[in-house]
Tab-separated table of C-alpha atoms in Angstrom:
chain	number	residue	atom	x	y	z
U	24	UNK	CA	5.937	24.015	-24.582
U	25	UNK	CA	1.149	25.058	-24.662
U	26	UNK	CA	-1.017	22.268	-26.819
U	27	UNK	CA	-4.330	24.866	-27.580
U	28	UNK	CA	-6.805	22.980	-27.434
U	29	UNK	CA	-11.328	22.115	-27.135
U	30	UNK	CA	-13.130	21.263	-24.678
U	31	UNK	CA	-16.730	19.354	-25.582
U	32	UNK	CA	-17.637	18.052	-22.108
U	33	UNK	CA	-20.923	16.369	-23.165
U	34	UNK	CA	-22.325	14.338	-20.355
U	35	UNK	CA	-23.180	11.146	-21.437
U	36	UNK	CA	-25.012	7.475	-19.329
U	37	UNK	CA	-22.948	5.235	-20.922
U	38	UNK	CA	-25.753	1.346	-21.140
U	39	UNK	CA	-25.617	0.945	-17.632
U	40	UNK	CA	-26.666	4.274	-16.585
U	41	UNK	CA	-23.700	3.892	-13.401
U	42	UNK	CA	-21.287	6.690	-15.919
U	43	UNK	CA	-21.233	9.765	-16.643
U	44	UNK	CA	-18.522	10.627	-18.941
U	45	UNK	CA	-16.673	13.922	-19.765
U	46	UNK	CA	-15.180	14.797	-24.240
U	47	UNK	CA	-11.920	16.202	-24.712
U	48	UNK	CA	-11.265	16.815	-28.256
U	49	UNK	CA	-7.845	18.674	-29.079
U	50	UNK	CA	-8.361	21.179	-32.101
U	51	UNK	CA	-5.171	22.205	-32.298
U	52	UNK	CA	-2.333	20.091	-33.169
U	53	UNK	CA	-3.628	18.722	-36.198
U	54	UNK	CA	-1.409	15.314	-35.044
U	55	UNK	CA	-4.147	14.788	-32.348
U	56	UNK	CA	-7.276	15.041	-34.704
U	57	UNK	CA	-9.559	12.478	-31.884
U	58	UNK	CA	-11.846	12.997	-28.688
U	59	UNK	CA	-11.084	11.506	-25.766
U	60	UNK	CA	-13.091	10.416	-23.297
U	61	UNK	CA	-12.726	11.058	-19.557
U	62	UNK	CA	-13.959	10.640	-16.585
U	63	UNK	CA	-15.387	13.636	-14.448
U	64	UNK	CA	-14.000	13.632	-10.913
U	65	UNK	CA	-15.233	13.910	-7.634
U	66	UNK	CA	-13.787	16.218	-6.277
U	67	UNK	CA	-14.218	20.108	-7.483
U	68	UNK	CA	-17.340	21.763	-8.990
U	69	UNK	CA	-18.756	20.042	-12.092
U	70	UNK	CA	-17.585	20.693	-15.582
U	71	UNK	CA	-20.853	23.908	-17.381
U	72	UNK	CA	-18.993	25.801	-19.880
U	73	UNK	CA	-16.571	25.122	-22.590
U	74	UNK	CA	-13.260	25.867	-23.444
U	75	UNK	CA	-12.904	27.514	-26.613
U	76	UNK	CA	-10.165	29.776	-26.282
U	77	UNK	CA	-7.316	27.274	-23.231
U	78	UNK	CA	-4.635	25.482	-23.770
U	79	UNK	CA	-3.579	22.189	-21.830
U	80	UNK	CA	-0.589	22.798	-20.333
U	81	UNK	CA	1.875	19.772	-18.747
U	82	UNK	CA	2.951	20.928	-15.074
U	83	UNK	CA	6.359	21.241	-13.934
U	84	UNK	CA	6.979	19.017	-11.787
U	85	UNK	CA	4.644	17.082	-13.528
U	86	UNK	CA	3.083	14.676	-10.804
U	87	UNK	CA	2.404	18.624	-9.400
U	88	UNK	CA	2.451	17.376	-6.220
U	89	UNK	CA	4.621	20.538	-4.871
U	90	UNK	CA	4.341	23.372	-6.469
U	91	UNK	CA	3.963	24.656	-9.974
U	92	UNK	CA	7.067	26.301	-10.822
U	93	UNK	CA	5.671	26.785	-14.896
U	94	UNK	CA	2.354	28.699	-13.498
U	95	UNK	CA	3.056	31.244	-15.947
U	96	UNK	CA	2.108	28.502	-18.576
U	97	UNK	CA	-0.970	27.117	-16.927
U	98	UNK	CA	-2.055	30.075	-15.853
U	99	UNK	CA	-6.089	30.824	-16.674
U	100	UNK	CA	-5.220	27.404	-18.727
U	101	UNK	CA	-5.951	23.452	-18.271
U	102	UNK	CA	-3.405	21.751	-15.812
U	103	UNK	CA	-2.014	17.704	-17.035
U	104	UNK	CA	-0.736	16.504	-14.366
U	105	UNK	CA	0.630	12.534	-14.104
U	106	UNK	CA	-1.457	10.697	-12.028
U	107	UNK	CA	0.803	9.577	-8.780
U	108	UNK	CA	3.392	10.842	-5.943
U	109	UNK	CA	-0.117	12.517	-3.850
U	110	UNK	CA	-3.917	12.796	-3.990
U	111	UNK	CA	-5.628	14.227	-6.478
U	112	UNK	CA	-6.719	17.182	-4.924
U	113	UNK	CA	-2.788	18.310	-3.391
U	114	UNK	CA	-2.213	18.322	-7.564
U	115	UNK	CA	-5.747	19.952	-8.398
U	116	UNK	CA	-5.413	22.873	-5.668
U	117	UNK	CA	-1.747	23.072	-6.978
U	118	UNK	CA	-2.406	23.211	-10.089
U	119	UNK	CA	-4.938	26.191	-9.613
U	120	UNK	CA	-2.280	28.084	-7.916
U	121	UNK	CA	-0.697	28.533	-10.492
U	122	UNK	CA	-4.249	29.499	-12.374
U	123	UNK	CA	-4.939	27.182	-14.284
U	124	UNK	CA	-8.882	26.996	-14.658
U	125	UNK	CA	-9.646	23.458	-14.540
U	126	UNK	CA	-6.750	19.759	-14.988
U	127	UNK	CA	-6.730	16.282	-16.429
U	128	UNK	CA	-4.851	14.456	-14.377
U	129	UNK	CA	-4.076	11.340	-17.167
U	130	UNK	CA	-2.987	7.628	-15.791
U	131	UNK	CA	1.114	6.461	-15.425
U	132	UNK	CA	0.769	3.150	-16.734
U	133	UNK	CA	1.052	3.812	-20.470
U	134	UNK	CA	-1.220	0.902	-21.396
U	135	UNK	CA	-4.184	1.736	-19.016
U	136	UNK	CA	-7.014	2.602	-21.054
U	137	UNK	CA	-9.358	2.510	-18.882
U	138	UNK	CA	-11.009	5.683	-16.125
U	139	UNK	CA	-11.598	5.981	-12.795
U	140	UNK	CA	-13.066	7.501	-10.077
U	141	UNK	CA	-11.136	10.966	-8.704
U	142	UNK	CA	-11.879	10.842	-4.933
U	143	UNK	CA	-11.161	13.590	-2.328
U	144	UNK	CA	-8.392	12.541	0.226
U	145	UNK	CA	-8.403	12.342	4.101
U	146	UNK	CA	-8.364	16.160	4.145
U	147	UNK	CA	-10.754	18.927	4.731
U	148	UNK	CA	-8.918	20.542	1.403
U	149	UNK	CA	-12.333	21.389	-0.982
U	150	UNK	CA	-10.887	21.563	-4.664
U	151	UNK	CA	-12.037	24.104	-6.665
U	152	UNK	CA	-11.488	24.503	-10.101
U	153	UNK	CA	-13.317	21.781	-12.693
U	154	UNK	CA	-11.252	18.063	-12.294
U	155	UNK	CA	-11.348	14.634	-14.697
U	156	UNK	CA	-9.358	11.779	-15.188
U	157	UNK	CA	-7.948	10.277	-18.897
U	158	UNK	CA	-6.503	6.830	-19.652
U	159	UNK	CA	-2.919	6.396	-19.035
U	160	UNK	CA	-2.669	4.419	-23.237
U	161	UNK	CA	-4.755	8.932	-24.848
U	162	UNK	CA	-2.144	11.135	-22.178
U	163	UNK	CA	0.572	9.849	-23.379
U	164	UNK	CA	-0.313	10.369	-27.066
U	165	UNK	CA	-1.093	13.758	-26.644
U	166	UNK	CA	2.284	14.473	-23.518
U	167	UNK	CA	4.674	12.600	-26.814
U	168	UNK	CA	2.745	14.522	-29.926
U	169	UNK	CA	2.387	17.849	-28.409
U	170	UNK	CA	6.464	17.983	-28.419
């Protein structure tokens, strides 16, 4: 199932100047009228665009540790992937192969309210699409409410 959204990627430096954040605003469905804070990944290129006609699609399998079987839905959209099972690089590459234009990984801990950096793994593989990390609480809210 697809989730229509608008992504506003605004770099905002928090008071200690150490972290920048991106912000995700979902415009449809209206049951998700919030702005969600994301941490930009340290893999892949920077977000340099606003996605205005893009859907957020949960990958199948949800961990995206192997080829994504719902590539027909992921293609030209943003892949929403749960953390765990393999490296962030593997997840991003599998989403890219399925045609995703960007990746958002959310924490597997449903109560987690913090984000952290998505880093390169020990391989020489390079991610070709922008990536960001969302806390588990927000990720699960989006997954539950969109269905």
